[in-house]
Amino acid sequence: MKNVEKEGVFAKIATLKAICIKEVSECMSVLEKQVWDLPASLIEDILPHLNIFYLERIESAARCKGVSTASVWAALWKNDVKAWRCRSRTMIFADEWRQKCLERLFHMALFGHIQLDRHYLANLSWSSILSLTARHVHVLSLFGSAREIWKLASEELRPVLATLENNVRCVKLKDTDSLFKKDRAVMLYIFHRLLDHGSVRDLVLTRCPDPKLLTWILQRSSREQCTASQADLQHLKTFNVVETEKSCVHRANTCSHKTNLPPEPQTPGAILLNCSSRETDDNMGTIPIKRPRLDVVQKAEPVETNAACSASDFFSRLPMDSECPFPSFAPLCSLYGEVCPEGQIHSLVLQVFKDEISRVVSPLLPSWLCLRSLHFHSDWAIEQADVFGLVEALRLLFESPACSLTDLSIGTVSCSMPVGTLLVQLLTACPALKSLSLEASPISPLPGCHLMSTAQPANATGFSLERLSVRFPQESVNLESFALLLKCAPGLTTLHLIGIHLGGHKLGPLLQSLPESSPELKTLSLEDANLANCHSEVLHLLNNSKLEDVKFKDCRLLEKCQMKEDFLGAFVAALKGLSSLRSLTLSQNRLANSITVLADLFSGNSTCKIQKLDISSNYILPMGLLEFGKLLENRPPLAGLTIDVRFNPLDRDPQVTEQALLKLRPLCRVITDSWNSRTTMADHISVM
């Protein structure tokens, strides 16, 4: 009984403590000024009970007391925020939890998935959540289901839009057809503010089927946008249209107050949020209206609105230019003290439809002077005629001394010329390119079509290329023209080749020539390639290079080996002599229990300083891993080594696997998983 009574007393004390903490957290508006005087233990107990407003505000005080809020933000992410269709699979570090949480909460509110009854949203309205979280949005993702985004143009939420302008660095746009179907002019204005006046430098466009809309958006990457000069402004003022437009804007603002937005919270925190966000409202200007064209200003009539209209109604009634169904907001922004800047999109990722390369992209490409990184991808192979048009557009772009493009990636290309020849054509058009990625698919030459020669063009020398990634077609591969390309790019530091299925009579000579043609090569990645007949060339490459990162993924290294250990022994010996090597990937090479030979990497007088060893997906059994661990005990690696053993059938004998891990973990960091090998037979079949 005494024990029961004691347990009951302790339970009551614990409950009382929880009640007190809850009361304190609910009175933060009163206690906020004295929070610095609270003991660290009490601050630590209070943190999980605060809403996101006070959780953010208390962070500096908590840090001074030696208390971190990272665990609270992490728990919030894992338990609540991440549950909303988390698409991110990247590793998040402790200092990023707050930013990731608040950025996701912003999108949840914008997409209408927020639940205001959560404790971390207590006393906060929908609009105040947007105001708080907008400051932490670095990547703004907008899909067709973003139902509330048009409200950012209203009087109520323009401070939020102003905050986004200052903080968003990347905009991801998907399903523009449905996104712009309603309130088209409002959406255009929002994008005008973000892309032309904001800090956005990276733009990702997916599924943008309207070519006119795509053209309007892509013009944000151009330096040929319409801007109003001082002379234009003086011309406009001459016709005395300023006052007319101001009255229209005043009526529009009056109308925007009629929109059905949730009321602002009356908590002290919400009031502070409103004050801080409205400080930037002066820089936003007023809701823009469509200005008449400069050459027809005298004939223009003011846009009439009525008190019952909403902001979206007002925008939808704005007149458009006859040549283009999209408004230009530059003259109006200039009238209110702002000049629309030139396009400053530095990185563009674009999913193109079948005919958009020739109709939209190629005509605009020569004017994308500020663009530094351009990535195309498509659900269809880009036809040969479009490829030639793209090469010509790139040539025109690089003729300008103001061209900034250094990184180019092109998705699946359907072309009859050899891959190496196409790459030479691209680099001849873009001689200053630093990084190039290309995915090729083969086509049969059309009747009467002359297959381009693999001869070296006269000016194909001295390319500035440093990084090259190529996915070859699965059928025939002409590596002679590709070897020619490598000789023209002596500064190459990274080479990634995918899909070379030919035997050693083609791939072998290329590997043999790499130390001479690419003396600065630091990273070599071969994926889905056939190295079964290239053992001597592989060893020559390792013995005569300065490689720091070697990846042989799914390269059939041991496919035709009569004595696997013999080749692996020579392979390990070459790696041990490569003092520059820091990372080695051998995944999907059917090593099985032959991995024990890899333990020799760290034996004797090895100069190997590998920091990462990837042996995932190699059908390594528990006993083989245990033997590998025992060998490493006798020849310990350098501190800081990471070994990846995922996707191996280590679940076949959990006890032996645990013994192996117990031996490995004191020596290195082990990346493992709970993969169920019994759900698939792929690895088993691969070694049969």
XYZ file of C-alpha atoms in Angstrom, residues 185-546:
362
model
C -3.632 37.909 -63.951
C -3.269 37.671 -60.160
C -0.914 34.702 -60.493
C 1.123 36.556 -63.107
C 1.480 39.496 -60.760
C 2.636 37.221 -57.922
C 5.241 35.659 -60.179
C 6.284 39.076 -61.436
C 6.982 40.162 -57.853
C 8.856 36.957 -56.980
C 10.917 36.590 -60.145
C 11.484 40.211 -61.169
C 11.609 42.019 -57.821
C 12.500 39.172 -55.467
C 15.600 37.192 -54.569
C 14.701 34.129 -56.649
C 17.707 32.812 -58.532
C 16.654 29.200 -59.195
C 13.552 28.276 -61.190
C 12.160 24.751 -61.718
C 9.322 24.348 -64.242
C 7.450 21.054 -64.602
C 4.377 20.438 -66.739
C 3.873 23.859 -68.255
C 1.809 23.004 -71.358
C 0.735 26.545 -72.293
C 3.484 27.844 -74.647
C 2.451 31.498 -74.177
C 2.597 31.179 -70.415
C 5.890 29.307 -70.665
C 7.281 32.116 -72.819
C 6.173 34.728 -70.288
C 7.815 32.854 -67.422
C 11.011 32.118 -69.328
C 11.382 35.783 -70.198
C 12.253 36.225 -66.519
C 15.589 34.626 -67.464
C 16.125 37.110 -70.265
C 17.647 40.562 -70.223
C 15.233 41.671 -72.915
C 12.302 42.204 -70.563
C 10.198 45.337 -70.900
C 11.392 48.061 -68.552
C 10.182 51.602 -68.276
C 12.878 54.248 -68.668
C 12.777 57.685 -67.118
C 11.770 59.074 -70.496
C 8.836 56.678 -70.600
C 7.718 57.819 -67.171
C 7.892 61.459 -68.186
C 5.847 60.622 -71.273
C 3.200 58.935 -69.152
C 2.994 61.823 -66.703
C 2.475 64.190 -69.608
C -0.872 62.590 -70.273
C -1.900 62.998 -66.645
C -2.833 59.357 -66.066
C -1.212 58.965 -62.660
C -4.143 60.232 -60.642
C -6.566 58.138 -62.641
C -4.646 54.974 -61.853
C -4.213 55.836 -58.199
C -7.961 56.150 -57.857
C -8.377 52.769 -59.536
C -5.850 51.238 -57.171
C -7.625 52.792 -54.190
C -10.885 51.185 -55.285
C -9.089 47.877 -55.814
C -7.629 48.012 -52.301
C -11.071 48.726 -50.910
C -12.398 45.729 -52.756
C -9.580 43.468 -51.537
C -10.655 44.025 -47.939
C -13.856 42.175 -48.789
C -12.056 38.881 -49.371
C -12.849 36.155 -46.876
C -9.583 35.766 -44.976
C -9.341 34.375 -41.431
C -9.031 37.129 -38.833
C -5.660 37.881 -37.288
C -5.139 36.489 -33.781
C -5.306 38.894 -30.889
C -2.420 37.403 -28.946
C 0.591 39.649 -28.289
C 2.655 37.431 -30.548
C 0.301 37.866 -33.466
C 0.292 41.642 -32.995
C 4.089 41.695 -33.075
C 4.061 39.603 -36.223
C 1.718 41.983 -37.958
C 3.808 45.011 -37.004
C 7.049 43.453 -38.220
C 5.580 42.251 -41.487
C 3.907 45.552 -42.336
C 7.231 47.358 -42.067
C 8.036 46.014 -45.510
C 4.622 46.893 -46.908
C 5.793 50.374 -47.863
C 8.245 48.802 -50.295
C 5.588 46.684 -51.919
C 3.699 49.492 -53.576
C 0.009 49.081 -54.330
C -1.771 46.409 -56.270
C -0.662 46.949 -59.859
C -3.059 47.427 -62.709
C -2.427 46.871 -66.383
C -1.018 50.049 -67.893
C -1.937 50.868 -71.448
C 0.792 50.462 -74.008
C 3.075 53.486 -74.179
C 2.107 54.324 -77.739
C -1.638 54.341 -77.081
C -1.776 56.041 -73.704
C -3.841 58.964 -74.991
C -6.630 56.631 -76.069
C -6.642 54.564 -72.888
C -9.638 54.497 -70.626
C -9.336 53.926 -66.867
C -10.346 50.517 -65.566
C -13.583 50.743 -63.682
C -14.246 48.677 -60.584
C -16.990 48.605 -58.034
C -16.974 48.238 -54.295
C -18.337 44.706 -54.421
C -15.480 43.248 -56.486
C -12.614 41.230 -55.048
C -8.926 41.602 -55.827
C -9.080 38.649 -58.229
C -12.085 40.163 -60.023
C -10.175 43.413 -60.350
C -7.136 41.692 -61.860
C -9.249 39.572 -64.196
C -10.824 42.695 -65.726
C -7.535 44.351 -66.578
C -7.043 44.933 -70.338
C -4.308 43.018 -72.106
C -2.050 43.973 -74.991
C -3.274 42.818 -78.358
C 0.003 41.076 -79.141
C 0.251 39.112 -75.887
C -2.414 37.882 -73.440
C -0.072 38.586 -70.520
C 0.329 41.965 -68.805
C 3.581 43.847 -68.352
C 3.794 45.343 -64.867
C 7.006 47.306 -65.436
C 5.510 50.766 -66.160
C 3.244 50.669 -63.128
C 6.002 49.530 -60.751
C 8.124 52.394 -62.016
C 5.348 54.899 -61.368
C 5.399 53.979 -57.696
C 9.124 54.303 -57.221
C 10.280 50.869 -58.421
C 11.994 49.948 -61.663
C 11.560 46.361 -62.765
C 15.052 44.855 -62.765
C 16.482 42.734 -65.529
C 16.057 38.994 -65.330
C 18.274 37.465 -62.697
C 17.411 33.756 -62.857
C 20.742 31.984 -62.521
C 19.561 28.368 -62.591
C 16.726 26.946 -64.696
C 15.442 23.363 -64.599
C 12.894 22.890 -67.356
C 10.718 19.955 -68.338
C 9.998 20.492 -72.011
C 7.249 19.025 -74.136
C 7.842 17.566 -77.545
C 7.834 20.738 -79.661
C 8.753 23.383 -77.085
C 12.486 23.291 -77.795
C 12.026 24.763 -81.277
C 8.949 26.918 -80.579
C 9.793 28.428 -77.199
C 13.248 27.603 -75.820
C 15.566 28.072 -78.812
C 14.203 31.530 -79.761
C 14.646 32.792 -76.182
C 17.917 31.048 -75.369
C 20.290 33.589 -76.986
C 18.992 36.293 -74.608
C 19.532 34.318 -71.364
C 22.731 36.162 -70.531
C 22.355 35.931 -66.733
C 21.729 32.169 -66.772
C 24.523 30.095 -65.250
C 22.923 26.641 -65.070
C 20.426 25.152 -67.540
C 18.888 21.681 -67.228
C 16.437 20.186 -69.741
C 14.483 17.015 -69.148
C 11.580 15.575 -71.092
C 9.225 12.612 -71.204
C 10.006 12.404 -74.918
C 13.325 12.111 -76.683
C 14.421 15.442 -78.135
C 14.418 15.043 -81.912
C 17.519 15.586 -83.997
C 16.205 18.731 -85.709
C 15.462 20.278 -82.313
C 18.942 19.330 -81.135
C 20.540 21.164 -84.066
C 18.346 24.208 -83.391
C 19.357 24.106 -79.730
C 23.050 23.947 -80.650
C 22.643 26.980 -82.904
C 20.821 28.914 -80.170
C 23.611 28.072 -77.739
C 26.180 29.291 -80.245
C 24.390 32.640 -80.490
C 24.243 32.866 -76.697
C 27.964 32.230 -76.273
C 28.809 34.813 -78.917
C 27.843 37.454 -76.363
C 30.669 38.406 -73.992
C 28.011 38.769 -71.247
C 27.056 35.069 -71.421
C 27.162 33.461 -67.961
C 26.220 29.844 -68.765
C 28.695 27.321 -67.365
C 26.494 24.311 -66.535
C 24.354 22.557 -69.174
C 22.321 19.359 -68.849
C 20.196 17.918 -71.648
C 17.828 15.000 -71.185
C 17.192 12.195 -73.642
C 18.397 13.169 -77.112
C 17.498 11.141 -80.170
C 20.288 11.670 -82.671
C 21.863 9.618 -85.437
C 25.362 10.991 -84.955
C 27.798 9.356 -82.520
C 27.567 10.631 -78.963
C 31.117 11.932 -79.006
C 30.469 13.892 -82.192
C 27.346 15.467 -80.720
C 29.292 16.434 -77.615
C 32.001 18.030 -79.745
C 29.319 20.001 -81.614
C 27.852 21.211 -78.313
C 31.197 22.205 -76.867
C 32.261 23.919 -80.058
C 29.134 26.058 -79.741
C 29.749 26.535 -75.994
C 33.539 26.660 -75.581
C 33.384 28.236 -72.098
C 31.129 25.530 -70.657
C 32.442 24.024 -67.406
C 29.907 21.240 -66.859
C 27.982 19.179 -69.419
C 25.526 16.314 -68.966
C 23.874 14.452 -71.840
C 21.597 11.437 -72.144
C 21.470 9.876 -75.612
C 19.139 7.377 -77.226
C 19.859 5.881 -80.670
C 17.824 6.296 -83.840
C 18.290 4.809 -87.278
C 19.434 7.340 -89.877
C 16.610 8.575 -92.078
C 16.745 7.768 -95.827
C 19.115 10.205 -97.478
C 20.389 11.462 -94.115
C 24.160 11.829 -94.060
C 25.717 10.579 -90.838
C 27.979 13.286 -89.510
C 31.675 12.621 -89.566
C 33.581 11.876 -86.390
C 36.489 14.004 -87.570
C 37.641 16.689 -85.215
C 36.317 20.174 -86.098
C 38.979 22.755 -86.777
C 38.163 24.748 -83.620
C 37.547 21.777 -81.323
C 40.515 22.512 -79.097
C 40.991 23.992 -75.710
C 37.545 23.297 -74.256
C 37.117 24.595 -70.700
C 35.122 21.511 -69.676
C 35.727 20.280 -66.121
C 32.755 17.967 -65.452
C 31.202 15.569 -67.965
C 28.350 13.082 -67.510
C 27.078 10.928 -70.382
C 24.426 8.224 -70.569
C 25.103 6.223 -73.727
C 22.447 4.487 -75.834
C 22.078 0.819 -75.045
C 22.745 -0.284 -78.609
C 25.846 0.659 -80.565
C 28.369 2.986 -79.003
C 31.116 4.772 -80.922
C 33.813 5.525 -78.384
C 36.366 6.768 -80.910
C 34.687 10.153 -81.220
C 34.287 10.243 -77.451
C 38.004 9.627 -76.934
C 38.611 12.517 -79.345
C 36.487 14.760 -77.155
C 38.502 13.904 -74.039
C 41.700 14.957 -75.781
C 40.097 18.373 -76.399
C 39.301 18.828 -72.704
C 42.570 18.331 -70.809
C 41.199 20.124 -67.727
C 38.514 17.494 -67.065
C 38.260 16.671 -63.342
C 35.002 14.660 -63.186
C 33.852 11.968 -65.617
C 30.626 9.985 -65.232
C 29.786 7.355 -67.879
C 26.600 5.271 -67.865
C 25.472 2.389 -70.071
C 28.601 1.196 -71.910
C 27.742 -2.459 -72.417
C 30.350 -3.280 -75.045
C 33.299 -5.526 -74.441
C 36.847 -4.527 -73.647
C 37.788 -3.971 -77.297
C 35.960 -0.605 -77.119
C 35.971 0.450 -73.468
C 39.472 -0.838 -72.710
C 41.342 1.599 -74.999
C 39.335 4.501 -73.566
C 40.350 3.600 -70.004
C 43.919 3.053 -71.142
C 44.097 6.562 -72.598
C 42.489 8.393 -69.661
C 45.704 9.099 -67.683
C 47.158 10.823 -70.757
C 44.053 12.603 -72.087
C 42.701 13.642 -68.674
C 45.685 14.123 -66.358
C 43.646 16.278 -63.925
C 40.879 13.698 -63.471
C 39.835 13.446 -59.810
C 36.463 11.664 -59.975
C 35.690 8.692 -62.212
C 32.253 7.077 -62.114
C 31.357 4.111 -64.303
C 27.789 2.858 -63.969
C 26.037 0.003 -65.763
C 29.214 -0.723 -67.717
C 30.990 -3.923 -68.711
C 34.496 -4.100 -67.253
C 34.741 -7.885 -67.399
C 37.346 -7.743 -70.202
C 39.076 -4.539 -69.074
C 40.988 -5.699 -65.997
C 44.449 -4.737 -67.251
C 43.218 -1.323 -68.400
C 41.542 -0.713 -65.017
C 44.787 -1.535 -63.227
C 46.755 0.714 -65.588
C 44.355 3.567 -64.889
C 44.634 3.188 -61.112
C 48.426 2.972 -61.262
C 48.796 6.114 -63.378
C 46.191 8.570 -62.116
C 45.468 11.043 -59.317
